[in-house]
Amino acid sequence: MSGEVVNEPACTASSLTNYLWKDKPDPMKWADCVHCGMCLESCPTYEITGQEQHSPRGRVHLIKSVAEGKLEVNEQLIEPVFDCLDCRACTTACPADVDVGGLIEEARGQIRQAMPLTGVKGTVNEFFLKGLFPYQRRLESVGSLLKFYQKSGLQKAVRKTGLMSVMPKHLAEMEAVMPDIKKPVQKKYKKQTTIPAKNEAKANVAFLTGCVMDVMFSDINDATIQVLTRNGNNVTIPKKQTCCGALHVHAGDRDTGRKLAKQNIEAFENEETIVVNAAGCGCMLQEYPELFREEETEWYDRAKAFSRKVQDISKYLYDTGYEKPKASLHTTITYHDACHLAHGQGVRNEPRDLLLNIPGVEMVHMPNADRCCGSAGIYNMTNPEMAGEILKSKMESVPEDAELISMGNPGCMLQMAMGVKKYGRSQKVVHTVQLLQWAYEKEDEEKGYRS
């Protein structure tokens, strides 16, 4: 595969000879790829392996070759396609904006329809992706068990006796940085349809609480609601919302992703603005139309209308004019760009603006701030060795003199916290909106003290 431009006729939908299932890869997504190689330096897996099949242009070439009948959808396609982090850095680097991430997800859908997971992997996949994440009550039950594990002394006993050593290494590392489990906001605000603005109401927004987010990081969800209401927003939490479906689509299960998308579209359809505080969820919501591209015209139109309403919390606050905090936090911060926020949604300056407008905050530049940390949904569980190599590289970029590492995605927070612990660093990992809320709280405390 050379860097030469090769003029080949584009494949049409009807000519995708070896893609036999629905949701075929879109030929328009690879039509502008000329294999120039501009994407190579941006790709974490290519950087580690040096192998063409693990580069963006290599993966595009493989997916296109199947469409042209040169290759089959078989086991040889699995590793290159599923080893991709879907971080979207290659699209940012690409002069033609080739949607490699979209192609990867569509190819994964073809692979999983042709070769469904079986055995232990199939059972685990069914349990978590179909039996747990789409059901809020089941997730809350898991959260209650985790909270009992933490508060009852069982966690201390397990760690003291060394039982964690019998677990897979990457799972033990994740357990070591598991955040304190608190009451989900879905439960906290169960009796309230809408949480009113604290001052004069300026807008009405709906908030996606997320599935794992509300169980593992409910304190961040609560901080998001507090920040929104302080800034004049009436916040609605639709009760019928569900998991965004990102993990399902990443895993090749587009049917379940479509089912969850329909439920969320219906739950939020009458809302003006949908605010999200998890980069991966926000990116998925904005890409819902892709799930209905091939058929179901009505749902495609509804998905497009829905996706236009979705905004990350940092962008929403920036665009609508948020209250600048007056209290000083006196801390040094570095910022990590979550892939699906920077590359997926194009949100880069807005969260930095939030941080820089907190008095006393000193920002320290992180080289390669938009380089993937290796989390990538559940990539750090399905591909722990590759994820570990990527995390090691990421931690080498974290400035030693930063006290806090700020970011806008829960998966990144867990992964970076693992890196801090593993490599003996001292930083605390926080969500950007938490810092803003801490500044507001300190300001309120100081006002109360002076009065």
XYZ file of C-alpha atoms in Angstrom:
451
model
C 0.000 0.000 0.000
C 1.874 3.079 -1.215
C 1.240 6.750 -0.683
C 0.343 7.206 -4.367
C -3.087 8.450 -5.322
C -4.984 5.705 -7.104
C -8.090 6.669 -9.025
C -10.499 3.786 -8.604
C -14.235 3.713 -9.218
C -16.186 4.112 -6.003
C -18.247 1.138 -4.866
C -21.985 1.570 -4.811
C -24.246 0.088 -2.142
C -25.298 -2.677 -4.522
C -21.688 -3.602 -5.306
C -20.638 -4.402 -1.730
C -20.278 -8.044 -2.745
C -19.004 -9.586 0.486
C -21.069 -7.526 2.904
C -24.198 -9.623 3.150
C -25.887 -8.135 6.206
C -27.695 -4.908 6.998
C -25.795 -1.751 7.980
C -23.196 -2.207 5.259
C -20.135 0.063 5.381
C -20.865 3.313 3.566
C -18.734 3.663 0.389
C -18.861 7.441 0.748
C -16.822 7.133 3.926
C -13.795 5.731 2.117
C -14.283 7.482 -1.236
C -11.871 10.321 -0.405
C -9.122 8.190 1.153
C -6.010 8.311 -1.055
C -3.740 6.413 1.382
C -1.570 9.510 1.823
C -0.388 8.505 5.288
C -1.238 11.754 7.057
C -3.174 9.656 9.577
C -0.301 7.383 10.580
C 1.299 9.530 13.279
C -2.079 10.134 14.911
C -2.866 6.432 15.398
C -1.940 4.933 18.804
C -2.087 1.315 17.603
C 0.105 2.011 14.565
C 2.577 3.838 16.792
C 2.910 0.736 18.978
C 2.806 -2.023 16.347
C 4.224 -0.279 13.265
C 1.984 -2.560 11.205
C 0.013 -1.234 8.257
C -3.074 -3.268 9.107
C -3.186 -1.463 12.456
C -3.120 1.965 10.829
C -6.198 3.985 9.770
C -5.436 3.784 6.046
C -4.692 0.059 6.393
C -8.046 -0.559 8.034
C -9.844 1.509 5.391
C -8.075 -0.506 2.697
C -9.167 -3.814 4.288
C -12.787 -2.719 4.666
C -12.861 -1.457 1.086
C -11.220 -4.669 -0.195
C -14.026 -6.756 1.297
C -16.545 -4.555 -0.503
C -14.673 -5.111 -3.778
C -14.695 -8.885 -3.315
C -10.929 -9.144 -2.783
C -11.289 -10.307 0.831
C -13.903 -12.130 2.904
C -15.528 -11.227 6.190
C -13.586 -13.745 8.246
C -11.279 -14.161 11.247
C -8.440 -12.274 9.527
C -10.541 -9.110 9.598
C -11.321 -9.308 13.319
C -7.991 -8.203 14.789
C -7.371 -5.096 12.647
C -10.965 -3.913 13.018
C -11.447 -4.641 16.721
C -7.964 -3.512 17.780
C -8.865 0.007 16.650
C -9.609 2.335 19.584
C -12.161 4.266 17.517
C -10.543 7.390 18.967
C -11.194 9.443 15.782
C -7.748 11.104 15.905
C -7.160 9.929 12.335
C -10.193 11.850 11.081
C -8.861 15.000 12.733
C -5.506 14.442 11.002
C -7.025 13.521 7.633
C -7.083 16.360 5.045
C -10.204 14.799 3.508
C -12.007 14.115 6.834
C -12.389 10.407 6.061
C -14.743 8.946 8.682
C -12.609 5.994 9.739
C -14.499 5.610 13.017
C -17.803 5.236 11.223
C -16.329 2.629 8.875
C -14.848 0.691 11.791
C -18.182 0.552 13.598
C -20.011 -0.547 10.463
C -17.383 -3.219 9.756
C -17.689 -4.489 13.317
C -21.415 -4.819 12.760
C -20.779 -6.985 9.702
C -18.279 -9.160 11.570
C -20.583 -9.757 14.518
C -23.497 -10.640 12.253
C -21.285 -13.058 10.334
C -19.468 -14.445 13.392
C -21.413 -13.869 16.631
C -19.487 -14.239 19.864
C -19.874 -17.682 21.434
C -18.735 -19.464 24.584
C -17.644 -17.456 27.622
C -17.126 -14.243 25.636
C -20.588 -14.536 24.149
C -22.170 -15.120 27.574
C -20.326 -12.190 29.150
C -21.258 -9.972 26.219
C -24.944 -10.945 26.495
C -24.991 -10.402 30.261
C -23.410 -6.962 30.326
C -24.428 -5.359 27.034
C -27.944 -6.764 26.729
C -28.850 -7.817 30.243
C -27.398 -5.009 32.357
C -26.551 -1.673 30.719
C -29.983 -1.035 29.154
C -31.756 -1.450 32.508
C -31.353 1.363 35.044
C -32.799 -0.579 37.976
C -30.406 -3.466 37.430
C -27.498 -1.049 37.251
C -28.666 0.614 40.470
C -28.734 -2.813 42.127
C -25.143 -3.375 41.026
C -24.307 0.063 42.407
C -25.876 -0.861 45.750
C -23.772 -4.024 45.893
C -20.613 -2.047 45.104
C -21.507 0.500 47.783
C -21.983 -2.317 50.318
C -18.643 -3.782 49.222
C -16.960 -0.435 49.915
C -18.725 0.559 53.148
C -19.022 -2.806 54.909
C -15.304 -3.362 55.259
C -15.349 -6.135 52.689
C -13.222 -4.110 50.290
C -10.550 -3.577 52.941
C -10.593 -7.265 53.818
C -10.279 -8.343 50.190
C -7.357 -6.012 49.606
C -5.645 -6.948 52.872
C -5.840 -10.679 52.221
C -4.509 -10.316 48.685
C -7.559 -11.879 47.026
C -7.325 -9.324 44.236
C -4.141 -11.029 43.063
C -6.176 -13.950 41.671
C -8.155 -11.599 39.419
C -6.972 -10.579 35.952
C -4.393 -7.822 36.398
C -6.330 -5.119 34.573
C -9.513 -5.785 36.591
C -7.558 -5.606 39.850
C -6.081 -2.283 38.714
C -9.560 -0.938 37.975
C -10.859 -2.070 41.375
C -8.015 -0.216 43.057
C -9.203 3.139 41.649
C -12.961 2.538 41.786
C -14.639 5.780 42.931
C -16.805 5.936 46.041
C -20.302 4.827 45.049
C -23.000 7.333 45.950
C -26.740 7.670 45.430
C -27.636 8.003 41.710
C -29.247 11.304 40.750
C -32.059 9.288 39.164
C -32.937 8.227 42.729
C -32.043 11.526 44.396
C -34.411 13.496 42.165
C -36.937 10.701 41.703
C -39.898 12.809 42.853
C -38.917 15.827 40.756
C -39.770 15.953 37.078
C -37.788 19.182 36.744
C -35.128 20.696 39.000
C -35.757 24.454 38.924
C -33.133 27.102 38.235
C -31.711 28.603 41.419
C -32.127 32.153 40.205
C -34.011 33.585 37.254
C -34.790 30.827 34.738
C -33.236 31.518 31.346
C -33.599 28.167 29.598
C -34.946 24.640 29.835
C -32.565 21.742 29.313
C -32.796 17.966 29.572
C -29.966 15.993 31.130
C -28.726 12.552 30.089
C -27.669 10.856 33.333
C -26.125 7.888 31.523
C -25.984 4.282 32.693
C -22.536 3.691 34.200
C -22.162 7.436 34.798
C -25.066 7.580 37.245
C -23.909 4.476 39.108
C -20.147 5.074 39.279
C -19.973 8.876 39.027
C -23.263 10.160 40.414
C -21.359 12.954 42.218
C -20.340 14.324 38.799
C -23.942 14.095 37.607
C -25.029 15.982 40.725
C -22.344 18.644 40.145
C -23.583 19.006 36.563
C -27.141 19.619 37.738
C -25.966 22.138 40.358
C -23.915 24.046 37.785
C -26.783 24.083 35.293
C -29.383 25.313 37.802
C -26.981 27.958 39.139
C -26.657 29.265 35.598
C -30.391 29.766 35.115
C -31.425 26.419 33.677
C -34.477 24.392 34.577
C -33.174 20.820 34.362
C -35.401 17.946 33.294
C -34.326 14.328 33.808
C -36.543 12.227 31.499
C -37.487 9.048 33.358
C -37.654 6.864 30.237
C -34.110 7.602 29.103
C -31.685 4.706 28.859
C -28.091 3.773 28.010
C -26.829 5.729 24.980
C -25.807 2.513 23.174
C -22.187 3.531 22.528
C -20.715 0.347 24.012
C -23.090 -1.769 21.939
C -22.269 -0.022 18.664
C -18.536 -0.173 19.427
C -18.923 -3.924 19.987
C -20.735 -4.425 16.666
C -24.236 -4.855 18.131
C -25.996 -2.211 16.066
C -29.455 -3.734 16.558
C -29.335 -3.145 20.306
C -27.795 0.264 19.679
C -30.745 1.109 17.435
C -33.232 -0.092 20.043
C -31.672 2.098 22.721
C -31.471 5.040 20.312
C -35.210 4.803 19.642
C -35.957 4.796 23.366
C -33.808 7.880 23.965
C -35.203 9.722 20.955
C -38.717 9.166 22.291
C -37.701 10.131 25.844
C -36.075 13.430 24.795
C -38.111 14.263 21.697
C -40.003 17.192 23.223
C -36.942 18.764 24.826
C -35.184 21.849 23.450
C -31.615 21.047 24.484
C -29.983 17.817 25.662
C -26.929 18.303 27.886
C -24.393 15.492 28.342
C -21.334 15.330 30.611
C -19.766 12.139 29.199
C -17.843 12.551 25.935
C -18.535 9.038 24.654
C -22.263 9.330 25.303
C -22.489 12.758 23.692
C -20.684 11.583 20.572
C -22.973 8.564 20.274
C -26.116 10.674 20.641
C -24.902 13.033 17.931
C -24.290 10.060 15.640
C -27.693 8.405 16.070
C -28.638 9.191 12.434
C -25.910 6.745 11.303
C -27.874 3.888 12.876
C -30.845 4.632 10.623
C -28.994 5.632 7.460
C -29.784 2.460 5.500
C -33.512 2.260 6.169
C -36.396 3.489 8.365
C -36.713 6.995 6.925
C -38.970 8.253 9.721
C -36.469 7.264 12.413
C -33.612 8.721 10.382
C -35.340 12.108 10.309
C -36.185 11.901 14.010
C -32.596 10.942 14.816
C -31.260 13.933 12.871
C -33.569 16.301 14.743
C -32.544 14.688 18.038
C -28.792 14.845 17.358
C -28.907 18.583 16.665
C -30.078 19.183 20.246
C -27.169 17.383 21.930
C -24.410 19.457 23.565
C -21.573 18.677 25.919
C -21.890 20.498 29.249
C -18.746 22.571 28.668
C -19.875 23.740 25.231
C -23.371 24.515 26.450
C -22.089 26.656 29.321
C -19.591 28.405 27.047
C -22.155 29.127 24.337
C -24.873 30.386 26.692
C -22.634 32.505 28.914
C -21.966 31.004 32.317
C -21.333 32.752 35.625
C -17.605 33.170 36.215
C -16.778 32.004 39.756
C -15.198 34.533 42.121
C -13.616 32.202 44.673
C -10.056 31.025 44.142
C -9.124 27.340 44.126
C -5.331 27.870 44.219
C -4.354 24.776 42.269
C -2.385 23.666 39.229
C -4.302 21.809 36.526
C -3.508 20.039 33.286
C -6.201 19.058 30.807
C -6.682 15.789 28.902
C -8.824 15.924 25.758
C -11.192 12.958 25.781
C -11.148 11.508 22.247
C -14.889 11.627 21.707
C -14.996 15.217 22.913
C -12.053 16.652 20.954
C -12.062 14.419 17.869
C -15.664 13.217 17.971
C -17.453 16.482 18.803
C -14.817 19.096 18.054
C -14.999 20.494 21.599
C -11.530 21.657 22.679
C -11.414 25.294 23.784
C -14.665 25.367 25.762
C -13.587 23.189 28.728
C -10.263 25.010 28.884
C -12.165 28.305 29.056
C -14.130 26.998 32.040
C -10.924 26.075 33.832
C -9.023 29.264 33.003
C -11.886 31.400 34.315
C -11.636 29.885 37.795
C -9.517 32.285 39.901
C -6.306 30.784 41.238
C -6.178 28.024 38.661
C -2.881 27.686 36.846
C -3.043 25.636 33.648
C -0.030 23.505 32.722
C 0.145 22.361 29.103
C 0.021 18.623 28.474
C 1.900 17.572 25.312
C -0.314 15.442 23.055
C -3.315 16.327 25.201
C -5.667 14.862 22.599
C -3.821 11.521 22.438
C -5.973 8.559 23.512
C -5.457 7.267 27.055
C -6.437 3.704 26.131
C -9.854 3.593 27.795
C -11.977 3.706 24.614
C -15.210 2.476 26.186
C -14.309 -0.999 27.444
C -11.200 -1.367 25.266
C -9.052 -1.482 28.401
C -10.918 -4.668 29.367
C -11.108 -6.314 25.938
C -7.573 -5.301 24.858
C -5.733 -4.781 28.165
C -2.183 -5.169 26.817
C -2.580 -2.618 24.030
C -4.514 -0.296 26.353
C -1.715 -0.575 28.902
C 0.931 0.440 26.357
C -1.163 3.419 25.285
C -1.736 4.456 28.908
C 2.008 4.288 29.612
C 2.665 6.654 26.711
C -0.104 8.969 27.895
C 1.199 9.169 31.455
C 4.614 10.186 30.142
C 2.917 13.328 28.799
C 1.279 14.294 32.107
C 3.212 17.226 33.627
C 4.810 16.347 36.953
C 3.954 19.723 38.506
C 0.199 19.464 37.907
C -1.902 18.724 40.981
C -5.067 17.853 39.081
C -5.806 16.199 35.724
C -9.108 17.445 34.347
C -11.178 15.800 31.614
C -14.754 15.286 30.425
C -15.320 11.528 30.195
C -15.794 8.839 32.891
C -13.896 6.098 31.059
C -10.882 8.395 30.716
C -11.118 9.249 34.410
C -10.871 5.596 35.447
C -8.068 4.894 32.979
C -6.039 7.947 33.971
C -6.571 7.185 37.668
C -5.144 3.717 36.986
C -2.149 5.366 35.336
C -1.602 7.705 38.292
C -1.588 4.788 40.724
C 0.406 2.414 38.537
C 3.206 4.881 37.800
C 3.414 6.378 41.279
C 2.098 9.802 40.365
C 0.399 12.153 42.827
C -2.258 13.836 40.691
C -5.970 13.671 41.387
C -8.252 12.983 38.419
C -11.363 15.193 38.182
C -14.155 16.075 35.775
C -14.089 19.643 34.453
C -17.578 20.434 35.714
C -16.592 19.337 39.233
C -13.953 22.058 39.403
C -16.470 24.695 38.396
C -18.905 23.472 41.058
C -16.175 23.441 43.712
C -15.411 27.072 42.911
C -19.107 27.954 43.188
C -19.376 26.144 46.533
C -16.309 27.919 47.900
C -17.709 31.250 46.749
C -20.973 30.554 48.579
C -19.090 29.526 51.724
C -17.023 32.707 51.670
C -20.108 34.855 51.225
C -21.752 33.109 54.148
C -18.644 33.554 56.286
C -18.413 37.286 55.528
C -22.084 37.832 56.227
